[in-house]
JSON list of C-alpha atoms in Angstrom, two decimals:
[
{"chain": "W", "resi": 13, "resn": "MET", "atom": "CA", "xyz": [113.80, 95.37, 101.88]},
{"chain": "W", "resi": 14, "resn": "THR", "atom": "CA", "xyz": [112.44, 94.12, 98.60]},
{"chain": "W", "resi": 15, "resn": "ALA", "atom": "CA", "xyz": [112.85, 97.09, 96.29]},
{"chain": "W", "resi": 16, "resn": "GLU", "atom": "CA", "xyz": [113.83, 100.62, 96.98]},
{"chain": "W", "resi": 17, "resn": "LEU", "atom": "CA", "xyz": [113.35, 103.46, 94.47]},
{"chain": "W", "resi": 18, "resn": "LEU", "atom": "CA", "xyz": [116.58, 105.40, 94.33]},
{"chain": "W", "resi": 19, "resn": "THR", "atom": "CA", "xyz": [116.31, 108.41, 91.87]},
{"chain": "W", "resi": 20, "resn": "SER", "atom": "CA", "xyz": [115.37, 109.16, 88.32]},
{"chain": "W", "resi": 21, "resn": "GLU", "atom": "CA", "xyz": [117.39, 110.96, 85.78]},
{"chain": "W", "resi": 22, "resn": "MET", "atom": "CA", "xyz": [117.17, 112.02, 82.16]},
{"chain": "W", "resi": 23, "resn": "VAL", "atom": "CA", "xyz": [119.25, 109.84, 79.92]},
{"chain": "W", "resi": 24, "resn": "PRO", "atom": "CA", "xyz": [119.65, 110.43, 76.07]},
{"chain": "W", "resi": 25, "resn": "VAL", "atom": "CA", "xyz": [118.44, 107.39, 74.05]},
{"chain": "W", "resi": 26, "resn": "LYS", "atom": "CA", "xyz": [118.42, 107.50, 70.29]},
{"chain": "W", "resi": 27, "resn": "GLY", "atom": "CA", "xyz": [118.57, 111.21, 70.29]},
{"chain": "W", "resi": 28, "resn": "ALA", "atom": "CA", "xyz": [115.82, 111.80, 72.81]},
{"chain": "W", "resi": 29, "resn": "LEU", "atom": "CA", "xyz": [115.99, 112.40, 76.55]},
{"chain": "W", "resi": 30, "resn": "ILE", "atom": "CA", "xyz": [113.89, 109.79, 78.50]},
{"chain": "W", "resi": 31, "resn": "THR", "atom": "CA", "xyz": [113.26, 109.43, 82.17]},
{"chain": "W", "resi": 32, "resn": "VAL", "atom": "CA", "xyz": [115.08, 106.39, 83.72]},
{"chain": "W", "resi": 33, "resn": "ALA", "atom": "CA", "xyz": [114.05, 105.29, 87.15]},
{"chain": "W", "resi": 34, "resn": "PHE", "atom": "CA", "xyz": [116.65, 103.22, 89.20]},
{"chain": "W", "resi": 35, "resn": "ARG", "atom": "CA", "xyz": [115.45, 100.74, 91.80]},
{"chain": "W", "resi": 36, "resn": "ARG", "atom": "CA", "xyz": [117.61, 98.58, 93.97]},
{"chain": "W", "resi": 37, "resn": "SER", "atom": "CA", "xyz": [116.28, 95.22, 95.08]},
{"chain": "W", "resi": 38, "resn": "ALA", "atom": "CA", "xyz": [117.52, 92.70, 97.53]},
{"chain": "W", "resi": 39, "resn": "ARG", "atom": "CA", "xyz": [115.87, 89.98, 95.50]},
{"chain": "W", "resi": 40, "resn": "ALA", "atom": "CA", "xyz": [117.46, 90.94, 92.15]},
{"chain": "W", "resi": 41, "resn": "ARG", "atom": "CA", "xyz": [120.25, 88.46, 91.00]},
{"chain": "W", "resi": 42, "resn": "ARG", "atom": "CA", "xyz": [121.21, 90.63, 88.04]},
{"chain": "W", "resi": 43, "resn": "VAL", "atom": "CA", "xyz": [120.69, 94.10, 86.48]},
{"chain": "W", "resi": 44, "resn": "SER", "atom": "CA", "xyz": [117.49, 94.29, 84.52]},
{"chain": "W", "resi": 45, "resn": "LEU", "atom": "CA", "xyz": [115.52, 96.84, 82.68]},
{"chain": "W", "resi": 46, "resn": "ARG", "atom": "CA", "xyz": [111.89, 97.10, 81.65]},
{"chain": "W", "resi": 47, "resn": "VAL", "atom": "CA", "xyz": [109.62, 99.73, 80.01]},
{"chain": "W", "resi": 48, "resn": "ASP", "atom": "CA", "xyz": [106.73, 100.59, 82.40]},
{"chain": "W", "resi": 49, "resn": "PRO", "atom": "CA", "xyz": [103.62, 102.27, 80.94]},
{"chain": "W", "resi": 50, "resn": "ALA", "atom": "CA", "xyz": [103.57, 104.74, 83.82]},
{"chain": "W", "resi": 51, "resn": "GLN", "atom": "CA", "xyz": [107.24, 105.15, 84.89]},
{"chain": "W", "resi": 52, "resn": "GLY", "atom": "CA", "xyz": [109.00, 104.89, 81.52]},
{"chain": "W", "resi": 53, "resn": "VAL", "atom": "CA", "xyz": [112.24, 102.93, 81.68]},
{"chain": "W", "resi": 54, "resn": "VAL", "atom": "CA", "xyz": [112.91, 101.20, 85.04]},
{"chain": "W", "resi": 55, "resn": "ILE", "atom": "CA", "xyz": [116.42, 99.69, 85.80]},
{"chain": "W", "resi": 56, "resn": "THR", "atom": "CA", "xyz": [116.54, 97.23, 88.73]},
{"chain": "W", "resi": 57, "resn": "LEU", "atom": "CA", "xyz": [119.99, 96.76, 90.51]},
{"chain": "W", "resi": 58, "resn": "PRO", "atom": "CA", "xyz": [121.02, 94.11, 92.71]},
{"chain": "W", "resi": 59, "resn": "ILE", "atom": "CA", "xyz": [122.36, 95.43, 96.13]},
{"chain": "W", "resi": 60, "resn": "ARG", "atom": "CA", "xyz": [125.98, 95.62, 94.99]},
{"chain": "W", "resi": 61, "resn": "ALA", "atom": "CA", "xyz": [125.47, 96.70, 91.43]},
{"chain": "W", "resi": 62, "resn": "SER", "atom": "CA", "xyz": [126.36, 100.17, 90.27]},
{"chain": "W", "resi": 63, "resn": "ARG", "atom": "CA", "xyz": [124.37, 102.73, 88.20]},
{"chain": "W", "resi": 64, "resn": "ARG", "atom": "CA", "xyz": [127.15, 102.44, 85.62]},
{"chain": "W", "resi": 65, "resn": "ALA", "atom": "CA", "xyz": [126.12, 98.78, 85.08]},
{"chain": "W", "resi": 66, "resn": "GLY", "atom": "CA", "xyz": [122.52, 99.76, 84.71]},
{"chain": "W", "resi": 67, "resn": "LEU", "atom": "CA", "xyz": [123.26, 102.40, 82.08]},
{"chain": "W", "resi": 68, "resn": "ALA", "atom": "CA", "xyz": [125.56, 99.95, 80.28]},
{"chain": "W", "resi": 69, "resn": "LEU", "atom": "CA", "xyz": [122.50, 97.50, 79.92]},
{"chain": "W", "resi": 70, "resn": "LEU", "atom": "CA", "xyz": [120.40, 100.43, 78.69]},
{"chain": "W", "resi": 71, "resn": "ARG", "atom": "CA", "xyz": [123.02, 101.29, 76.07]},
{"chain": "W", "resi": 72, "resn": "ALA", "atom": "CA", "xyz": [123.25, 97.67, 74.91]},
{"chain": "W", "resi": 73, "resn": "HIS", "atom": "CA", "xyz": [119.37, 97.65, 74.42]},
{"chain": "W", "resi": 74, "resn": "GLU", "atom": "CA", "xyz": [118.76, 101.21, 73.14]},
{"chain": "W", "resi": 75, "resn": "GLU", "atom": "CA", "xyz": [116.97, 100.06, 69.99]},
{"chain": "W", "resi": 76, "resn": "TRP", "atom": "CA", "xyz": [114.61, 97.78, 71.90]},
{"chain": "W", "resi": 77, "resn": "VAL", "atom": "CA", "xyz": [113.95, 100.47, 74.45]},
{"chain": "W", "resi": 78, "resn": "SER", "atom": "CA", "xyz": [113.27, 103.09, 71.81]},
{"chain": "W", "resi": 79, "resn": "GLU", "atom": "CA", "xyz": [110.72, 100.82, 70.06]},
{"chain": "W", "resi": 80, "resn": "ARG", "atom": "CA", "xyz": [108.91, 99.93, 73.22]},
{"chain": "W", "resi": 81, "resn": "LEU", "atom": "CA", "xyz": [108.61, 103.54, 74.33]},
{"chain": "W", "resi": 82, "resn": "GLU", "atom": "CA", "xyz": [107.18, 104.59, 70.99]},
{"chain": "W", "resi": 83, "resn": "ALA", "atom": "CA", "xyz": [104.76, 101.68, 71.02]},
{"chain": "W", "resi": 84, "resn": "LEU", "atom": "CA", "xyz": [103.17, 102.99, 74.43]},
{"chain": "W", "resi": 85, "resn": "PRO", "atom": "CA", "xyz": [99.87, 104.89, 74.13]},
{"chain": "W", "resi": 86, "resn": "GLN", "atom": "CA", "xyz": [100.11, 108.58, 74.94]},
{"chain": "W", "resi": 87, "resn": "ALA", "atom": "CA", "xyz": [99.33, 109.44, 78.62]},
{"chain": "W", "resi": 88, "resn": "LEU", "atom": "CA", "xyz": [95.77, 110.36, 79.14]},
{"chain": "W", "resi": 89, "resn": "VAL", "atom": "CA", "xyz": [95.73, 113.68, 81.01]},
{"chain": "W", "resi": 90, "resn": "LEU", "atom": "CA", "xyz": [92.60, 114.45, 83.06]},
{"chain": "W", "resi": 91, "resn": "LYS", "atom": "CA", "xyz": [91.69, 117.84, 81.67]},
{"chain": "W", "resi": 92, "resn": "PRO", "atom": "CA", "xyz": [88.64, 119.55, 80.12]},
{"chain": "W", "resi": 93, "resn": "GLY", "atom": "CA", "xyz": [87.57, 117.86, 76.88]},
{"chain": "W", "resi": 94, "resn": "ALA", "atom": "CA", "xyz": [89.63, 114.63, 77.51]},
{"chain": "W", "resi": 95, "resn": "ILE", "atom": "CA", "xyz": [87.79, 111.49, 76.82]},
{"chain": "W", "resi": 96, "resn": "VAL", "atom": "CA", "xyz": [87.96, 108.93, 79.70]},
{"chain": "W", "resi": 97, "resn": "PRO", "atom": "CA", "xyz": [86.41, 105.50, 79.59]},
{"chain": "W", "resi": 98, "resn": "VAL", "atom": "CA", "xyz": [84.14, 104.51, 82.48]},
{"chain": "W", "resi": 99, "resn": "HIS", "atom": "CA", "xyz": [82.92, 100.86, 82.18]},
{"chain": "W", "resi": 100, "resn": "GLY", "atom": "CA", "xyz": [84.65, 100.81, 78.80]},
{"chain": "W", "resi": 101, "resn": "LEU", "atom": "CA", "xyz": [82.40, 103.67, 77.47]},
{"chain": "W", "resi": 102, "resn": "PRO", "atom": "CA", "xyz": [83.73, 107.04, 76.47]},
{"chain": "W", "resi": 103, "resn": "HIS", "atom": "CA", "xyz": [83.07, 109.98, 78.94]},
{"chain": "W", "resi": 104, "resn": "GLU", "atom": "CA", "xyz": [83.93, 113.53, 78.22]},
{"chain": "W", "resi": 105, "resn": "ILE", "atom": "CA", "xyz": [85.46, 115.60, 81.12]},
{"chain": "W", "resi": 106, "resn": "VAL", "atom": "CA", "xyz": [83.35, 118.83, 81.38]},
{"chain": "W", "resi": 107, "resn": "HIS", "atom": "CA", "xyz": [84.45, 121.61, 83.65]},
{"chain": "W", "resi": 108, "resn": "VAL", "atom": "CA", "xyz": [81.73, 123.59, 85.53]},
{"chain": "W", "resi": 109, "resn": "PRO", "atom": "CA", "xyz": [83.75, 126.11, 87.40]},
{"chain": "W", "resi": 110, "resn": "THR", "atom": "CA", "xyz": [80.74, 127.82, 89.12]},
{"chain": "W", "resi": 111, "resn": "GLY", "atom": "CA", "xyz": [79.08, 124.55, 89.92]},
{"chain": "W", "resi": 112, "resn": "ARG", "atom": "CA", "xyz": [79.06, 122.72, 93.25]},
{"chain": "W", "resi": 113, "resn": "GLY", "atom": "CA", "xyz": [79.25, 118.96, 94.14]},
{"chain": "W", "resi": 114, "resn": "GLY", "atom": "CA", "xyz": [82.82, 118.03, 93.31]},
{"chain": "W", "resi": 115, "resn": "ALA", "atom": "CA", "xyz": [82.76, 115.60, 90.33]},
{"chain": "W", "resi": 116, "resn": "TRP", "atom": "CA", "xyz": [80.24, 113.14, 89.21]},
{"chain": "W", "resi": 117, "resn": "VAL", "atom": "CA", "xyz": [79.40, 110.90, 86.11]},
{"chain": "W", "resi": 118, "resn": "GLU", "atom": "CA", "xyz": [76.22, 111.55, 84.19]},
{"chain": "W", "resi": 119, "resn": "ASP", "atom": "CA", "xyz": [75.01, 110.86, 80.68]},
{"chain": "W", "resi": 120, "resn": "GLY", "atom": "CA", "xyz": [78.36, 110.02, 79.15]},
{"chain": "W", "resi": 121, "resn": "LYS", "atom": "CA", "xyz": [80.20, 112.87, 80.84]},
{"chain": "W", "resi": 122, "resn": "ILE", "atom": "CA", "xyz": [82.21, 113.61, 83.92]},
{"chain": "W", "resi": 123, "resn": "PHE", "atom": "CA", "xyz": [81.29, 116.89, 85.35]},
{"chain": "W", "resi": 124, "resn": "VAL", "atom": "CA", "xyz": [83.83, 118.59, 87.57]},
{"chain": "W", "resi": 125, "resn": "THR", "atom": "CA", "xyz": [83.27, 121.85, 89.55]},
{"chain": "W", "resi": 126, "resn": "GLY", "atom": "CA", "xyz": [85.79, 124.19, 91.35]},
{"chain": "W", "resi": 127, "resn": "GLU", "atom": "CA", "xyz": [89.12, 125.62, 90.39]},
{"chain": "W", "resi": 128, "resn": "PRO", "atom": "CA", "xyz": [91.00, 124.28, 87.38]},
{"chain": "W", "resi": 129, "resn": "GLU", "atom": "CA", "xyz": [94.05, 123.40, 89.28]},
{"chain": "W", "resi": 130, "resn": "PHE", "atom": "CA", "xyz": [92.09, 120.88, 91.27]},
{"chain": "W", "resi": 131, "resn": "LEU", "atom": "CA", "xyz": [90.26, 119.31, 88.22]},
{"chain": "W", "resi": 132, "resn": "ALA", "atom": "CA", "xyz": [92.53, 116.28, 87.59]},
{"chain": "W", "resi": 133, "resn": "ARG", "atom": "CA", "xyz": [92.58, 115.44, 91.28]},
{"chain": "W", "resi": 134, "resn": "ARG", "atom": "CA", "xyz": [88.82, 115.54, 91.46]},
{"chain": "W", "resi": 135, "resn": "VAL", "atom": "CA", "xyz": [88.31, 113.37, 88.53]},
{"chain": "W", "resi": 136, "resn": "ALA", "atom": "CA", "xyz": [90.58, 110.75, 89.78]},
{"chain": "W", "resi": 137, "resn": "ASP", "atom": "CA", "xyz": [88.86, 110.88, 93.26]},
{"chain": "W", "resi": 138, "resn": "CYS", "atom": "CA", "xyz": [85.50, 110.46, 91.36]},
{"chain": "W", "resi": 139, "resn": "LEU", "atom": "CA", "xyz": [86.68, 107.40, 89.53]},
{"chain": "W", "resi": 140, "resn": "LYS", "atom": "CA", "xyz": [88.23, 105.96, 92.80]},
{"chain": "W", "resi": 141, "resn": "ARG", "atom": "CA", "xyz": [84.97, 106.44, 94.45]},
{"chain": "W", "resi": 142, "resn": "LEU", "atom": "CA", "xyz": [83.09, 104.71, 91.68]},
{"chain": "W", "resi": 143, "resn": "ALA", "atom": "CA", "xyz": [85.57, 101.82, 91.77]},
{"chain": "W", "resi": 144, "resn": "ARG", "atom": "CA", "xyz": [85.24, 101.45, 95.46]},
{"chain": "W", "resi": 145, "resn": "GLN", "atom": "CA", "xyz": [81.48, 101.19, 95.38]},
{"chain": "W", "resi": 146, "resn": "ARG", "atom": "CA", "xyz": [81.28, 98.91, 92.29]},
{"chain": "W", "resi": 147, "resn": "LEU", "atom": "CA", "xyz": [84.17, 96.56, 92.83]},
{"chain": "W", "resi": 148, "resn": "ALA", "atom": "CA", "xyz": [83.33, 96.05, 96.58]},
{"chain": "W", "resi": 149, "resn": "ALA", "atom": "CA", "xyz": [79.65, 95.29, 95.71]},
{"chain": "W", "resi": 150, "resn": "MET", "atom": "CA", "xyz": [80.83, 92.87, 92.94]},
{"chain": "W", "resi": 151, "resn": "ALA", "atom": "CA", "xyz": [83.34, 91.18, 95.16]},
{"chain": "W", "resi": 152, "resn": "ALA", "atom": "CA", "xyz": [80.72, 90.68, 97.96]},
{"chain": "W", "resi": 153, "resn": "LEU", "atom": "CA", "xyz": [78.21, 89.18, 95.56]},
{"chain": "W", "resi": 154, "resn": "THR", "atom": "CA", "xyz": [80.79, 86.93, 93.75]},
{"chain": "W", "resi": 155, "resn": "ALA", "atom": "CA", "xyz": [82.17, 85.67, 97.05]},
{"chain": "W", "resi": 156, "resn": "GLN", "atom": "CA", "xyz": [78.71, 84.89, 98.38]},
{"chain": "W", "resi": 157, "resn": "ARG", "atom": "CA", "xyz": [78.18, 82.74, 95.33]},
{"chain": "W", "resi": 158, "resn": "ALA", "atom": "CA", "xyz": [81.23, 80.63, 96.34]},
{"chain": "W", "resi": 159, "resn": "ALA", "atom": "CA", "xyz": [80.36, 80.68, 100.13]},
{"chain": "W", "resi": 160, "resn": "LEU", "atom": "CA", "xyz": [83.33, 82.88, 100.65]},
{"chain": "W", "resi": 161, "resn": "ARG", "atom": "CA", "xyz": [83.90, 86.19, 102.38]},
{"chain": "W", "resi": 162, "resn": "PRO", "atom": "CA", "xyz": [86.71, 88.67, 101.90]},
{"chain": "W", "resi": 163, "resn": "LYS", "atom": "CA", "xyz": [88.02, 90.46, 104.97]},
{"chain": "W", "resi": 164, "resn": "THR", "atom": "CA", "xyz": [87.76, 93.69, 103.22]},
{"chain": "W", "resi": 165, "resn": "VAL", "atom": "CA", "xyz": [88.01, 95.27, 99.78]},
{"chain": "W", "resi": 166, "resn": "ARG", "atom": "CA", "xyz": [90.53, 98.10, 99.08]},
{"chain": "W", "resi": 167, "resn": "ILE", "atom": "CA", "xyz": [91.03, 100.26, 96.08]},
{"chain": "W", "resi": 168, "resn": "LYS", "atom": "CA", "xyz": [94.73, 101.08, 95.30]},
{"chain": "W", "resi": 169, "resn": "ASP", "atom": "CA", "xyz": [96.75, 103.16, 92.79]},
{"chain": "W", "resi": 170, "resn": "THR", "atom": "CA", "xyz": [98.77, 100.24, 91.39]},
{"chain": "W", "resi": 171, "resn": "ARG", "atom": "CA", "xyz": [100.30, 100.11, 87.94]},
{"chain": "W", "resi": 172, "resn": "SER", "atom": "CA", "xyz": [101.65, 96.45, 88.10]},
{"chain": "W", "resi": 173, "resn": "ARG", "atom": "CA", "xyz": [98.46, 94.46, 88.85]},
{"chain": "W", "resi": 174, "resn": "TRP", "atom": "CA", "xyz": [94.81, 94.79, 88.48]},
{"chain": "W", "resi": 175, "resn": "GLY", "atom": "CA", "xyz": [93.94, 92.94, 91.64]},
{"chain": "W", "resi": 176, "resn": "SER", "atom": "CA", "xyz": [95.42, 91.03, 94.53]},
{"chain": "W", "resi": 177, "resn": "CYS", "atom": "CA", "xyz": [94.42, 88.73, 97.35]},
{"chain": "W", "resi": 178, "resn": "ALA", "atom": "CA", "xyz": [96.28, 88.91, 100.64]},
{"chain": "W", "resi": 179, "resn": "PRO", "atom": "CA", "xyz": [96.81, 85.84, 102.97]},
{"chain": "W", "resi": 180, "resn": "ASP", "atom": "CA", "xyz": [94.38, 87.47, 105.43]},
{"chain": "W", "resi": 181, "resn": "GLY", "atom": "CA", "xyz": [91.56, 87.70, 102.82]},
{"chain": "W", "resi": 182, "resn": "THR", "atom": "CA", "xyz": [91.87, 91.32, 101.87]},
{"chain": "W", "resi": 183, "resn": "LEU", "atom": "CA", "xyz": [91.10, 91.91, 98.27]},
{"chain": "W", "resi": 184, "resn": "ALA", "atom": "CA", "xyz": [92.60, 94.97, 96.50]},
{"chain": "W", "resi": 185, "resn": "PHE", "atom": "CA", "xyz": [91.96, 96.38, 93.06]},
{"chain": "W", "resi": 186, "resn": "CYS", "atom": "CA", "xyz": [93.50, 99.06, 90.86]},
{"chain": "W", "resi": 187, "resn": "TRP", "atom": "CA", "xyz": [91.10, 102.01, 90.59]},
{"chain": "W", "resi": 188, "resn": "ARG", "atom": "CA", "xyz": [91.58, 102.11, 86.88]},
{"chain": "W", "resi": 189, "resn": "LEU", "atom": "CA", "xyz": [89.67, 98.89, 86.61]},
{"chain": "W", "resi": 190, "resn": "ILE", "atom": "CA", "xyz": [86.59, 101.11, 86.66]},
{"chain": "W", "resi": 191, "resn": "CYS", "atom": "CA", "xyz": [87.53, 102.28, 83.25]},
{"chain": "W", "resi": 192, "resn": "ALA", "atom": "CA", "xyz": [87.44, 98.82, 81.74]},
{"chain": "W", "resi": 193, "resn": "PRO", "atom": "CA", "xyz": [84.41, 97.11, 80.32]},
{"chain": "W", "resi": 194, "resn": "ALA", "atom": "CA", "xyz": [82.14, 95.45, 82.76]},
{"chain": "W", "resi": 195, "resn": "PHE", "atom": "CA", "xyz": [83.09, 91.87, 81.50]},
{"chain": "W", "resi": 196, "resn": "VAL", "atom": "CA", "xyz": [86.74, 92.67, 82.37]},
{"chain": "W", "resi": 197, "resn": "GLN", "atom": "CA", "xyz": [85.76, 93.85, 85.87]},
{"chain": "W", "resi": 198, "resn": "ASP", "atom": "CA", "xyz": [83.79, 90.77, 86.39]},
{"chain": "W", "resi": 199, "resn": "TYR", "atom": "CA", "xyz": [86.66, 88.46, 85.50]},
{"chain": "W", "resi": 200, "resn": "VAL", "atom": "CA", "xyz": [89.20, 90.39, 87.62]},
{"chain": "W", "resi": 201, "resn": "VAL", "atom": "CA", "xyz": [86.89, 90.25, 90.63]},
{"chain": "W", "resi": 202, "resn": "ALA", "atom": "CA", "xyz": [86.11, 86.52, 90.08]},
{"chain": "W", "resi": 203, "resn": "HIS", "atom": "CA", "xyz": [89.88, 85.83, 89.84]},
{"chain": "W", "resi": 204, "resn": "GLU", "atom": "CA", "xyz": [90.76, 87.46, 93.11]},
{"chain": "W", "resi": 205, "resn": "VAL", "atom": "CA", "xyz": [87.66, 85.97, 94.92]},
{"chain": "W", "resi": 206, "resn": "ALA", "atom": "CA", "xyz": [88.86, 82.52, 93.84]},
{"chain": "W", "resi": 207, "resn": "HIS", "atom": "CA", "xyz": [92.15, 83.22, 95.43]},
{"chain": "W", "resi": 208, "resn": "LEU", "atom": "CA", "xyz": [90.29, 83.53, 98.80]},
{"chain": "W", "resi": 209, "resn": "LYS", "atom": "CA", "xyz": [90.00, 79.63, 98.56]},
{"chain": "W", "resi": 210, "resn": "HIS", "atom": "CA", "xyz": [92.93, 78.69, 96.41]},
{"chain": "W", "resi": 211, "resn": "MET", "atom": "CA", "xyz": [96.13, 80.92, 96.88]},
{"chain": "W", "resi": 212, "resn": "ASN", "atom": "CA", "xyz": [97.79, 79.53, 93.73]},
{"chain": "W", "resi": 213, "resn": "HIS", "atom": "CA", "xyz": [97.07, 79.16, 90.05]},
{"chain": "W", "resi": 214, "resn": "GLY", "atom": "CA", "xyz": [96.37, 75.49, 90.06]},
{"chain": "W", "resi": 215, "resn": "LYS", "atom": "CA", "xyz": [93.73, 73.42, 88.39]},
{"chain": "W", "resi": 216, "resn": "LEU", "atom": "CA", "xyz": [91.18, 73.96, 91.19]},
{"chain": "W", "resi": 217, "resn": "PHE", "atom": "CA", "xyz": [91.80, 77.69, 91.14]},
{"chain": "W", "resi": 218, "resn": "TRP", "atom": "CA", "xyz": [90.89, 78.00, 87.42]},
{"chain": "W", "resi": 219, "resn": "GLN", "atom": "CA", "xyz": [87.96, 75.67, 87.80]},
{"chain": "W", "resi": 220, "resn": "LEU", "atom": "CA", "xyz": [86.46, 77.90, 90.56]},
{"chain": "W", "resi": 221, "resn": "THR", "atom": "CA", "xyz": [87.33, 81.06, 88.49]},
{"chain": "W", "resi": 222, "resn": "ASP", "atom": "CA", "xyz": [85.51, 79.69, 85.50]},
{"chain": "W", "resi": 223, "resn": "GLU", "atom": "CA", "xyz": [82.50, 78.71, 87.67]},
{"chain": "W", "resi": 224, "resn": "LEU", "atom": "CA", "xyz": [82.28, 82.37, 88.90]},
{"chain": "W", "resi": 225, "resn": "THR", "atom": "CA", "xyz": [82.67, 84.08, 85.62]},
{"chain": "W", "resi": 226, "resn": "PRO", "atom": "CA", "xyz": [82.28, 83.05, 81.89]},
{"chain": "W", "resi": 227, "resn": "HIS", "atom": "CA", "xyz": [84.44, 85.91, 80.77]},
{"chain": "W", "resi": 228, "resn": "ARG", "atom": "CA", "xyz": [88.04, 84.68, 81.26]},
{"chain": "W", "resi": 229, "resn": "PRO", "atom": "CA", "xyz": [89.06, 84.28, 77.63]},
{"chain": "W", "resi": 230, "resn": "ALA", "atom": "CA", "xyz": [87.60, 87.58, 76.45]},
{"chain": "W", "resi": 231, "resn": "ALA", "atom": "CA", "xyz": [88.80, 89.48, 79.56]},
{"chain": "W", "resi": 232, "resn": "THR", "atom": "CA", "xyz": [92.37, 88.17, 79.44]},
{"chain": "W", "resi": 233, "resn": "ALA", "atom": "CA", "xyz": [92.51, 89.01, 75.73]},
{"chain": "W", "resi": 234, "resn": "TRP", "atom": "CA", "xyz": [91.20, 92.53, 76.37]},
{"chain": "W", "resi": 235, "resn": "LEU", "atom": "CA", "xyz": [93.70, 93.13, 79.18]},
{"chain": "W", "resi": 236, "resn": "ALA", "atom": "CA", "xyz": [96.57, 91.90, 77.01]},
{"chain": "W", "resi": 237, "resn": "SER", "atom": "CA", "xyz": [95.61, 94.21, 74.18]},
{"chain": "W", "resi": 238, "resn": "ASP", "atom": "CA", "xyz": [94.15, 97.23, 75.76]},
{"chain": "W", "resi": 239, "resn": "GLY", "atom": "CA", "xyz": [95.01, 97.09, 79.50]},
{"chain": "W", "resi": 240, "resn": "VAL", "atom": "CA", "xyz": [98.12, 99.28, 79.04]},
{"chain": "W", "resi": 241, "resn": "SER", "atom": "CA", "xyz": [96.09, 102.10, 77.86]},
{"chain": "W", "resi": 242, "resn": "LEU", "atom": "CA", "xyz": [94.24, 102.19, 81.22]},
{"chain": "W", "resi": 243, "resn": "LEU", "atom": "CA", "xyz": [97.59, 102.38, 82.98]},
{"chain": "W", "resi": 244, "resn": "ARG", "atom": "CA", "xyz": [98.19, 105.65, 81.25]},
{"chain": "W", "resi": 245, "resn": "ILE", "atom": "CA", "xyz": [95.15, 107.28, 82.65]},
{"chain": "W", "resi": 246, "resn": "GLY", "atom": "CA", "xyz": [95.92, 110.00, 85.19]}
]
């Protein structure tokens, strides 16, 4: 076991009720807390630590937690009229209840058919499909330039990383990456492809990454400043 999600509960912080998720981790050496863009406040407990210890840490850092929560961008709910970025460009969700075809992207809009209760899921499925098609193709072309070949490319619903490379050569990307500008997608793909040859962040890894993409400085800066907003989508 590495980390196990226990339960979430509502806890008053600075006069407001917030959701606090408790996780128990075999790797944790001490009680810790963080503010996650998707989950809110997450408290990690070592195996023998109590919830009381986690709440005590939260109380000691109420001011910091409150400030971090207020700084988070608002969640982007997938509903009619919402503006969702695709390749970094704004797209409006348009509901076509009598239409057919599921959901598709066209002329700066995301058209969605069917019943309104299924709209959010259909938009997310549409974006995941686009991500799978585009990022898999980008990974194949980038790997070919480096005489490498990924085992497979997967799209995941992750909120802690944009991409990953498994020891067996499987590349995985967060589907929300399809919402980022093209130069950011290019960098993240090149970063993970470089891991096919160098499973570390040493000098040779960065050298190969920079050979595969010219966008590292701009992309890392964009992810640092705007990446959190993508994690609030859906």
